[in-house]
Amino acid sequence: MKTFSLTIAALLATNTYAADLLPSWNDTAPRKAIIAFVERVTKAGAPGFVPVAERIATFDNDGTLWAEQPIYVQFHFALDRVKALALQHPEWQKKEPFRKLLTTPKEQNVAVSEHELMEIIMATHAGLTTAEFEQIVTDWISTAKHPKTGRLYTEMVYQPMLELLAYLRANGFKTFIVSGGGIEFMRPWTEKVYGIPPEQVIGSSGKTKFEMRAGQPVLVKLPEIDFIDDKEGKPVGIQQHIGRRPIAAFGNSDGDLQMLQWTAAGRGPRFCLYVHHNDAAREWAYDRKSHIGTLDKAWDEAIAKGWTVVSMKDDWKTIFPK
Amino acid sequence: MKTFSLTIAALLATNTYAADLLPSWNDTAPRKAIIAFVERVTKAGAPGFVPVAERIATFDNDGTLWAEQPIYVQFHFALDRVKALALQHPEWQKKEPFRKLLTTPKEQNVAVSEHELMEIIMATHAGLTTAEFEQIVTDWISTAKHPKTGRLYTEMVYQPMLELLAYLRANGFKTFIVSGGGIEFMRPWTEKVYGIPPEQVIGSSGKTKFEMRAGQPVLVKLPEIDFIDDKEGKPVGIQQHIGRRPIAAFGNSDGDLQMLQWTAAGRGPRFCLYVHHNDAAREWAYDRKSHIGTLDKAWDEAIAKGWTVVSMKDDWKTIFPK
């Protein structure tokens, strides 16, 4: 994965930091639109200028920053947790949805409902302290591999999006993740992989409880949902965590629509972008009828409103880091 | 209110930024302890060094950054909202706790239970959009005056704490508010008054709902508590919003104890400080038996654990900005 280092001198020398930071983008409409937007909001004294403090950009994670096919990464994680904990839970051999997870061959997809997924996550996460959970995620993410490519999941991130994150930050933006995924599943690795610190990660969460264990304070994960950061939940999560409206938002599915609507409805320059997965050769091709990352209503709205739609096939030179 | 401007050159020239930034602190033990801690964590290569990204400092608000006597500022705000809305709610004339708020003379304290306070806040805040609420707070805070001093509430902040916030930030700390007060009651003014942006404010909150009004997306405040950021809630709020443990925490009451315990229990250098209100001449004197800002168990624990306890009377040259 490429890294970008910026010197203070370089930042001071120019208003807009070089768009050379987008080398994996073809010079098609999306790249031009991104650069035009950034130049507009960073030009001091011009009508579209936005102060640094208000340069908030929010990114969905699954399907926007990293691959979500053939299954959500967190689902793979939860599946591995079920297997790791199966000996302690003999009742799972007979109890759905655990039974089917434990008996289906690894290469085969297991259909689980959203409700079942929650049940799995709760059963495998609850009771752990936040510190224990962080360690489990850290260990897992450093070794778990994508079922198709065999690469680490942290290498299944989109190189053009990494460049976009860096380009925005170089121009004074604060970049946030706003994902339906678990907030504590993402935080252990987002700083290293995306340059996004834990305090700029918003996601779904379970409730936790403060308690003393052997004289030491801990936060224990409870088997109770606190917040679902998806669809209508995304603007709610943004308001709760950031307290101001983004000026730029990036997504890939109908689950991101409300975040983009919320972003677009603010005053002044706004930038909304959808990633369209249409590259079956280099990644996956799916949209209106997909169960994962459905892009249907949001696609229509993006077109109607003139939002930027990235064709992965045509607009990106590279998909994954070399 | 004094402001502090730093040049990049000054920041680069020295590791620890000058403790001259603490002019309102007497050179007693608390000031020495603060400076020793900051020098320790910022000294590159030394054993206590903490990377900038991990320099998280959390501050309670009421009684720690601004005055909380004779009533919480937000209670004054809620009271004014009840009066402003009374004509629309004739039923309040006969319904407690509204009746007593509307009939008690202004100068007189009204005793309300925590439950009643919640009822008041819900009744006066719910139904508004977050944008409407922000405007109401912004208007109110720019004119509302302290019942005793007649100064704006934003001038009833503690000058030594403003200097401390600036000193920590000049040394690479990210400063957060972690308050039992309402998150949306604080955010409209914390950046201007404390230099703390909305995304670094954590507080109690009500639930909100995303909806479309006349084709525009809005977030509507619901009459339902989402989160109480007090006592055991403070470490929960810190984990939810920041996702890493502070290395320094500042409070003034038993309601802050769990935040300080959580902070103190991390590895490496830690700094915990309690402000003790013992200056009846310049501010107020209250601790163990006070209903507002009770400092009892936490005081004992601070002494037992060797945390820093500020005597407002002896350790602060000035209380409020000149």
XYZ file of C-alpha atoms in Angstrom:
644
model
C 0.000 0.000 0.000
C 1.323 3.380 -0.893
C 1.704 5.971 1.761
C 1.727 9.692 1.278
C 3.867 11.942 3.348
C 3.334 15.643 3.291
C 5.637 18.299 4.534
C 4.328 21.405 6.225
C 6.244 23.424 3.652
C 4.346 21.755 0.822
C 1.046 22.443 2.514
C 1.883 26.088 3.008
C 3.228 26.577 -0.491
C -0.053 25.960 -2.226
C -3.695 26.277 -1.436
C -4.823 23.087 -3.045
C -2.561 20.138 -2.592
C -1.531 18.489 -5.808
C -4.044 16.279 -7.525
C -1.048 14.057 -8.343
C -2.311 12.324 -5.272
C -4.937 10.650 -7.451
C -2.691 8.560 -9.734
C -4.999 5.541 -9.832
C -7.904 7.579 -11.205
C -8.359 7.884 -14.935
C -8.752 11.468 -16.008
C -12.470 11.027 -16.590
C -15.441 12.933 -15.178
C -15.278 11.719 -11.532
C -11.627 12.726 -11.087
C -12.294 16.099 -12.686
C -15.338 16.641 -10.467
C -13.418 15.785 -7.300
C -10.593 18.165 -8.147
C -12.973 20.959 -9.163
C -14.824 20.613 -5.856
C -11.654 20.613 -3.763
C -10.253 23.610 -5.606
C -13.518 25.459 -5.130
C -13.820 24.951 -1.373
C -10.142 25.628 -0.647
C -9.779 28.851 -2.624
C -9.515 31.572 0.018
C -11.692 34.597 -0.656
C -13.726 32.879 -3.380
C -17.493 32.419 -2.935
C -17.326 28.645 -2.459
C -14.611 28.778 0.186
C -15.205 26.516 3.211
C -13.160 27.016 6.412
C -10.977 24.046 7.362
C -13.082 23.270 10.453
C -16.118 22.634 8.244
C -14.372 20.430 5.691
C -15.988 17.215 6.861
C -16.027 14.223 4.501
C -17.821 10.977 5.343
C -17.195 7.574 3.774
C -19.161 4.388 3.897
C -16.812 1.423 4.408
C -18.140 -1.890 2.964
C -18.136 -1.608 -0.832
C -16.887 1.985 -0.731
C -13.443 1.675 0.857
C -13.003 -2.095 0.750
C -14.588 -5.099 -0.957
C -17.843 -6.489 0.425
C -18.154 -9.536 -1.840
C -18.775 -12.436 -1.625
C -19.608 -11.790 2.064
C -19.182 -8.866 4.428
C -15.808 -9.093 6.136
C -17.445 -8.804 9.531
C -19.626 -11.776 8.716
C -16.498 -13.834 8.069
C -15.178 -12.588 11.413
C -18.390 -13.556 13.226
C -18.329 -16.966 11.539
C -14.784 -17.551 12.755
C -15.859 -16.512 16.239
C -18.729 -19.023 16.181
C -16.280 -21.757 15.233
C -13.790 -20.670 17.887
C -16.469 -20.667 20.566
C -18.385 -23.781 19.432
C -16.801 -26.095 22.004
C -18.012 -23.831 24.792
C -21.518 -23.874 23.291
C -22.554 -27.489 22.603
C -26.151 -26.258 22.239
C -25.167 -24.494 19.017
C -24.927 -27.853 17.228
C -28.698 -28.016 17.295
C -29.616 -24.348 17.359
C -30.028 -22.140 14.298
C -28.452 -20.040 12.958
C -25.364 -21.512 14.628
C -25.937 -25.041 13.360
C -25.870 -24.075 9.697
C -22.760 -21.939 10.188
C -20.942 -24.827 11.806
C -21.994 -27.418 9.249
C -21.766 -25.612 5.924
C -18.465 -26.151 4.047
C -16.145 -23.152 4.201
C -16.308 -22.267 0.507
C -20.084 -22.226 0.485
C -22.156 -19.194 1.312
C -24.552 -19.433 4.212
C -27.745 -17.440 3.929
C -28.565 -15.674 7.162
C -31.186 -13.047 7.775
C -30.322 -9.683 9.264
C -31.940 -10.823 12.484
C -29.806 -13.967 12.544
C -26.680 -11.949 11.860
C -27.436 -9.772 14.874
C -28.012 -12.872 16.963
C -24.651 -14.256 15.876
C -22.842 -11.007 16.592
C -24.462 -10.639 19.996
C -23.770 -14.254 20.978
C -20.122 -14.058 19.976
C -19.292 -10.527 21.160
C -21.262 -10.104 24.386
C -19.540 -10.594 27.714
C -16.162 -9.567 26.377
C -14.557 -6.373 27.588
C -13.883 -3.748 24.926
C -10.146 -4.363 25.417
C -10.541 -8.120 24.893
C -12.661 -7.549 21.802
C -10.131 -5.103 20.370
C -7.395 -7.702 20.802
C -9.473 -10.408 19.086
C -10.186 -8.127 16.115
C -6.546 -7.044 15.911
C -5.358 -10.653 15.830
C -8.009 -11.737 13.338
C -7.556 -8.876 10.869
C -3.795 -9.420 10.735
C -4.256 -12.970 9.431
C -7.743 -13.419 7.941
C -7.771 -13.794 4.182
C -10.281 -13.109 1.492
C -11.936 -16.388 0.382
C -11.452 -15.667 -3.315
C -8.194 -13.760 -3.662
C -6.360 -15.150 -0.643
C -5.161 -11.652 0.185
C -5.437 -10.095 3.614
C -8.710 -8.179 3.936
C -6.729 -5.029 4.650
C -5.294 -5.415 1.146
C -8.782 -5.677 -0.345
C -9.161 -1.908 -0.039
C -9.584 0.330 -3.060
C -6.378 2.082 -4.035
C -8.199 5.039 -5.685
C -10.157 5.617 -2.478
C -6.993 5.546 -0.368
C -5.634 8.228 -2.660
C -8.862 10.203 -2.388
C -8.745 10.081 1.427
C -5.166 11.342 1.379
C -5.957 14.045 -1.181
C -8.871 15.360 0.881
C -6.854 15.358 4.097
C -4.012 17.145 2.360
C -6.556 19.846 1.586
C -7.659 20.280 5.176
C -10.545 17.798 5.235
C -11.281 15.674 8.252
C -12.215 12.209 6.961
C -14.757 10.023 8.786
C -16.039 6.506 8.256
C -19.828 6.156 8.562
C -20.533 2.453 8.199
C -23.244 -0.056 8.969
C -20.413 -2.265 10.230
C -19.508 -2.517 13.868
C -17.710 0.523 15.243
C -15.450 -1.648 17.398
C -14.790 -4.023 14.547
C -13.341 -1.180 12.456
C -11.463 0.956 14.931
C -8.561 -1.397 15.623
C -7.276 -1.107 12.042
C -8.735 1.984 10.291
C -5.919 4.286 11.388
C -3.263 2.004 9.929
C -5.164 1.138 6.751
C -7.058 4.361 5.940
C -5.330 6.960 8.126
C -8.636 7.419 9.966
C -8.271 7.504 13.772
C -10.788 5.717 16.053
C -12.511 8.961 17.028
C -13.422 9.482 13.369
C -15.074 6.085 12.957
C -18.871 5.881 13.242
C -20.609 2.525 13.038
C -23.225 0.223 14.475
C -22.755 -0.599 18.114
C -23.916 -2.720 20.999
C -24.456 -1.366 24.467
C -21.606 -1.546 26.963
C -21.525 -1.381 30.729
C -18.898 0.076 33.017
C -17.921 -2.185 35.885
C -15.086 -3.027 38.229
C -13.348 -6.385 37.784
C -10.727 -7.141 40.422
C -10.473 -3.443 41.203
C -9.929 -2.493 37.575
C -12.540 -0.584 35.564
C -13.672 -2.341 32.390
C -16.328 -1.821 29.742
C -18.250 -5.017 29.093
C -20.118 -5.653 25.856
C -23.793 -6.423 26.457
C -26.057 -8.561 24.236
C -28.121 -5.536 23.301
C -28.059 -3.348 20.210
C -27.325 0.299 20.854
C -27.420 1.785 17.376
C -27.706 0.655 13.751
C -25.700 3.005 11.567
C -27.429 2.294 8.273
C -29.922 4.099 6.014
C -31.830 6.679 8.159
C -29.352 5.873 10.918
C -26.405 7.377 9.039
C -27.426 11.047 9.359
C -28.374 10.313 12.985
C -24.920 8.838 13.635
C -23.263 11.770 11.880
C -25.144 14.275 14.014
C -24.446 12.313 17.182
C -20.717 11.942 16.567
C -19.725 14.928 14.464
C -22.422 17.481 15.207
C -22.057 19.177 11.873
C -23.073 18.283 8.389
C -20.495 16.845 5.987
C -19.775 18.791 2.809
C -18.765 15.623 0.969
C -20.058 12.067 1.242
C -19.128 8.805 -0.460
C -21.079 5.575 -0.675
C -21.944 2.619 -2.869
C -25.394 1.379 -1.907
C -28.967 2.299 -1.021
C -27.872 2.143 2.615
C -25.857 5.302 2.025
C -28.644 7.293 0.387
C -29.791 9.211 3.466
C -26.193 10.171 4.264
C -25.807 11.632 0.804
C -29.192 13.365 0.950
C -28.259 14.880 4.304
C -24.915 16.036 2.930
C -26.384 17.435 -0.273
C -29.060 19.432 1.555
C -26.593 21.769 3.273
C -25.778 25.251 2.042
C -22.756 25.977 -0.111
C -20.701 23.586 -2.245
C -21.479 19.905 -1.741
C -20.021 16.765 -3.197
C -21.755 13.398 -3.333
C -20.260 10.337 -4.966
C -21.411 6.786 -5.569
C -19.075 3.923 -6.420
C -20.722 1.611 -8.949
C -19.433 -1.953 -8.886
C -19.430 -2.850 -12.582
C -16.077 -4.522 -12.982
C -16.569 -8.291 -12.897
C -13.059 -8.833 -14.253
C -11.122 -6.912 -11.623
C -13.648 -6.895 -8.767
C -17.369 -7.739 -8.848
C -20.332 -6.468 -10.854
C -23.531 -5.950 -8.880
C -26.131 -3.279 -8.353
C -29.946 -3.253 -8.454
C -30.596 -6.888 -7.678
C -27.729 -7.695 -5.377
C -28.441 -8.752 -1.802
C -25.164 -7.225 -0.665
C -24.686 -3.556 -1.471
C -27.925 -3.043 -3.389
C -27.606 0.042 -5.588
C -31.065 0.765 -6.910
C -33.053 3.744 -5.641
C -29.869 5.569 -4.778
C -28.570 5.084 -8.306
C -31.703 6.689 -9.735
C -31.396 9.559 -7.289
C -27.691 10.029 -8.012
C -28.475 10.342 -11.712
C -31.450 12.638 -11.120
C -29.446 14.928 -8.843
C -26.277 14.954 -10.879
C -24.153 13.305 -8.213
C -20.887 11.762 -9.314
C -21.092 8.056 -10.146
C -17.800 6.196 -10.430
C -17.650 3.346 -12.898
C -15.015 1.112 -11.343
C -14.366 -0.305 -14.772
C -13.832 2.966 -16.585
C -12.723 5.449 -13.963
C -10.205 3.482 -11.930
C -6.815 2.450 -13.316
C -6.176 0.139 -10.422
C -8.613 -1.412 -7.989
C -6.471 -2.868 -5.218
C -3.037 -1.814 -3.951
C -0.199 -3.496 -5.794
C -11.272 36.417 27.165
C -7.659 35.962 26.232
C -6.821 34.113 23.111
C -3.623 32.307 22.303
C -2.194 32.167 18.888
C 0.605 29.823 18.054
C 2.819 29.842 15.068
C 3.986 26.655 13.439
C 7.533 27.894 13.928
C 6.994 28.129 17.672
C 5.596 24.625 17.737
C 8.517 23.251 15.821
C 11.116 25.126 17.835
C 10.464 23.326 21.064
C 9.096 20.019 22.180
C 6.977 21.289 25.019
C 5.177 24.498 24.381
C 5.838 27.174 26.980
C 4.093 26.848 30.303
C 3.747 30.654 30.128
C 0.384 29.625 28.808
C -0.709 29.091 32.410
C -0.460 32.678 33.740
C -3.577 32.459 35.913
C -2.222 29.512 37.868
C -0.219 30.120 41.012
C 3.044 28.229 40.994
C 1.735 25.680 43.477
C 1.550 21.892 43.274
C -1.210 21.556 40.615
C 0.572 23.787 38.100
C 3.846 21.969 38.709
C 2.125 18.598 38.315
C 0.469 19.621 35.031
C 3.733 20.856 33.564
C 5.682 17.814 34.748
C 3.106 15.524 33.119
C 3.085 17.393 29.816
C 6.887 17.512 29.676
C 7.014 13.791 30.389
C 4.592 12.680 27.674
C 5.991 15.025 25.017
C 9.678 14.212 25.460
C 10.581 12.185 22.376
C 12.589 9.074 23.105
C 11.942 9.190 26.851
C 10.101 6.285 28.525
C 6.925 8.283 29.217
C 6.577 9.564 25.660
C 3.061 9.365 24.204
C 2.506 9.769 20.437
C 0.391 12.777 19.465
C -2.515 10.580 18.290
C -2.882 9.151 21.800
C -2.764 12.472 23.638
C -6.438 12.537 24.506
C -7.629 14.795 27.335
C -11.243 14.824 28.539
C -12.933 17.590 30.512
C -16.180 17.664 32.387
C -18.017 20.943 31.692
C -20.351 22.049 34.533
C -18.192 23.064 37.491
C -14.976 22.132 35.689
C -14.881 24.553 32.773
C -17.669 26.934 33.778
C -19.718 27.767 36.875
C -22.613 25.484 37.832
C -23.986 27.513 40.732
C -26.602 28.498 41.748
C -28.252 26.366 39.014
C -26.983 24.458 35.996
C -26.911 26.739 32.974
C -28.955 24.249 30.973
C -31.627 24.309 33.644
C -31.885 28.072 33.206
C -32.172 27.462 29.479
C -34.923 24.863 29.938
C -36.748 27.221 32.306
C -36.672 29.981 29.712
C -37.961 27.523 27.122
C -40.879 26.560 29.394
C -41.759 30.238 29.758
C -41.433 30.854 26.028
C -43.687 27.903 25.232
C -46.195 28.351 28.061
C -48.816 30.047 25.892
C -48.833 27.054 23.574
C -49.273 24.742 26.560
C -52.119 26.001 28.757
C -52.156 22.595 30.470
C -48.779 23.442 32.057
C -50.461 25.940 34.402
C -51.877 22.987 36.303
C -49.308 20.317 35.603
C -46.127 19.759 37.604
C -43.234 20.308 37.224
C -44.255 23.030 34.777
C -46.611 24.809 37.165
C -43.944 25.476 39.769
C -41.473 26.670 37.171
C -43.990 29.154 35.816
C -45.133 30.449 39.203
C -41.909 30.679 41.216
C -40.297 34.143 41.231
C -37.235 34.397 39.016
C -34.707 34.912 41.798
C -35.899 31.897 43.718
C -34.598 28.399 43.179
C -37.040 25.738 42.112
C -36.382 22.235 43.345
C -36.865 19.677 40.609
C -35.945 16.031 40.651
C -33.742 14.498 37.996
C -36.837 12.838 36.566
C -38.663 16.175 36.397
C -35.673 17.830 34.760
C -35.742 15.172 32.048
C -39.466 15.703 31.589
C -38.887 19.437 31.181
C -36.077 18.966 28.703
C -38.066 16.458 26.671
C -41.195 18.604 26.620
C -39.325 21.712 25.513
C -36.860 20.170 23.058
C -38.827 17.408 21.343
C -40.347 18.039 17.929
C -37.712 20.577 16.971
C -35.268 19.806 14.219
C -31.609 19.772 15.227
C -31.087 22.917 13.124
C -33.941 24.729 14.891
C -32.630 23.686 18.267
C -29.117 24.848 17.404
C -30.491 28.258 16.473
C -32.451 28.545 19.722
C -29.362 27.671 21.778
C -27.195 30.064 19.783
C -29.621 32.933 20.338
C -30.086 32.153 24.015
C -26.409 31.753 24.916
C -25.544 35.077 23.290
C -27.844 36.966 25.656
C -28.605 34.865 28.756
C -26.983 36.193 31.891
C -25.898 34.646 35.143
C -28.496 35.382 37.885
C -25.878 36.503 40.393
C -23.106 38.190 38.424
C -25.132 39.471 35.502
C -22.377 38.340 33.150
C -22.973 36.263 30.059
C -22.703 32.569 30.854
C -19.907 32.271 28.328
C -17.948 34.675 30.532
C -18.557 32.491 33.591
C -15.858 30.110 32.406
C -12.682 29.497 34.354
C -9.732 31.423 32.992
C -7.153 28.928 34.343
C -8.969 26.092 32.577
C -9.045 28.015 29.283
C -5.292 28.373 29.621
C -4.948 24.687 30.445
C -6.946 23.687 27.351
C -4.726 25.884 25.186
C -1.539 24.611 26.823
C -2.515 20.974 26.248
C -3.485 21.605 22.622
C -0.217 23.461 22.038
C 1.451 20.243 23.144
C -0.403 18.059 20.694
C -3.345 17.043 22.857
C -6.826 16.661 21.449
C -9.222 18.134 24.020
C -12.725 16.722 24.500
C -15.687 17.705 26.646
C -17.383 14.787 28.426
C -20.370 16.283 30.200
C -23.658 15.208 31.720
C -25.098 18.241 29.946
C -26.858 17.996 26.618
C -24.554 17.405 23.674
C -26.615 19.700 21.444
C -26.839 22.351 24.133
C -23.039 22.625 24.215
C -21.977 22.242 20.616
C -23.228 25.583 19.309
C -20.737 27.539 21.452
C -17.881 25.282 22.663
C -15.674 25.986 19.664
C -15.848 29.750 20.185
C -15.551 29.630 23.969
C -13.223 26.681 24.599
C -11.701 26.020 21.191
C -13.376 22.602 21.220
C -15.134 21.686 17.948
C -18.544 19.930 17.932
C -17.038 16.556 17.035
C -15.059 16.655 20.298
C -18.090 17.272 22.492
C -19.664 14.276 24.253
C -22.804 14.717 26.327
C -26.230 13.411 27.184
C -28.581 13.118 24.252
C -32.106 12.439 23.169
C -32.984 10.244 20.240
C -33.459 11.848 16.848
C -35.235 10.691 13.725
C -34.353 11.318 10.102
C -37.292 12.409 7.981
C -38.216 14.396 4.906
C -40.061 17.686 5.388
C -41.130 19.372 2.184
C -38.519 17.392 0.291
C -35.733 18.422 2.646
C -34.067 15.942 5.019
C -34.229 16.925 8.681
C -33.349 15.342 12.002
C -36.184 15.704 14.476
C -35.642 15.531 18.216
C -37.792 12.821 19.837
C -39.111 12.834 23.412
C -36.910 9.878 24.312
C -33.579 9.714 26.117
C -30.776 8.187 24.122
C -27.845 8.390 26.510
C -26.996 9.860 29.920
C -23.363 10.880 29.946
C -22.815 10.879 33.691
C -21.061 8.643 36.235
C -20.754 5.116 34.715
C -21.969 6.668 31.458
C -18.844 8.777 31.011
C -16.436 5.935 30.175
C -19.171 4.473 27.950
C -19.519 7.803 26.120
C -15.749 8.112 25.802
C -15.484 4.643 24.283
C -18.414 5.271 21.963
C -17.156 8.618 20.669
C -13.386 8.480 20.967
C -12.634 4.759 20.967
C -9.470 5.196 22.950
C -8.728 5.883 26.554
C -7.795 9.408 27.614
C -4.392 9.915 29.216
C -5.630 12.952 31.147
C -9.031 13.728 32.671
C -10.441 16.690 34.547
C -13.550 16.909 36.695
C -15.053 18.436 39.806
C -17.684 16.060 41.153
C -18.588 12.472 41.967
C -20.207 12.325 38.537
C -16.721 12.426 37.023
C -15.233 9.668 39.150
C -15.665 6.820 36.678
C -14.112 8.926 33.901
C -11.058 9.522 36.068
C -10.896 5.873 37.134
C -11.081 4.793 33.505
C -8.353 7.258 32.556
C -6.101 6.330 35.473
C -6.326 2.599 34.752
C -4.538 2.804 31.395
C -0.879 1.991 30.930
C 1.829 4.664 30.913
C 1.675 8.207 32.287
C -1.773 9.361 33.398
C -3.021 12.626 34.804
C -6.213 13.054 36.810
C -7.309 16.361 38.298
C -10.213 17.481 40.436
C -11.261 21.106 40.800
C -12.365 21.780 44.388
C -14.797 24.662 44.769
C -13.619 26.247 48.013
C -13.628 29.932 47.157
C -16.824 31.484 48.472
C -15.430 34.969 47.953
C -14.588 34.702 44.264
C -16.855 31.805 43.222
C -18.716 29.316 45.444
C -17.691 26.929 48.174
C -19.331 23.509 48.055
C -18.347 19.874 48.137
C -19.535 16.865 50.143
C -23.032 18.028 50.974
C -23.887 20.033 47.873
C -26.784 18.919 45.675
C -25.062 20.376 42.640
C -21.580 19.092 41.940
C -21.268 16.818 44.968
C -17.599 16.120 45.650
C -17.494 13.392 48.249
C -16.450 9.860 47.332
C -14.385 11.172 44.467
C -12.534 13.523 46.794
C -11.570 10.626 49.049
C -10.445 8.618 46.055
C -8.459 11.528 44.615
C -6.583 11.872 47.900
C -6.063 8.124 48.241
C -4.739 7.799 44.703
C -2.617 10.933 44.718
C -4.588 12.674 41.973
C -4.175 16.422 41.678
C -6.762 18.454 43.569
C -6.995 22.138 42.695
C -7.944 24.498 45.483
C -9.629 27.303 43.575
C -8.807 29.606 46.446
C -5.106 28.850 46.648
C -4.102 27.637 43.209
C -5.868 30.063 40.872
C -4.843 33.722 40.599
C -7.944 34.566 38.633
C -11.230 32.695 38.385
C -13.095 34.323 35.496
C -11.763 36.114 32.404
C -11.192 39.802 32.962
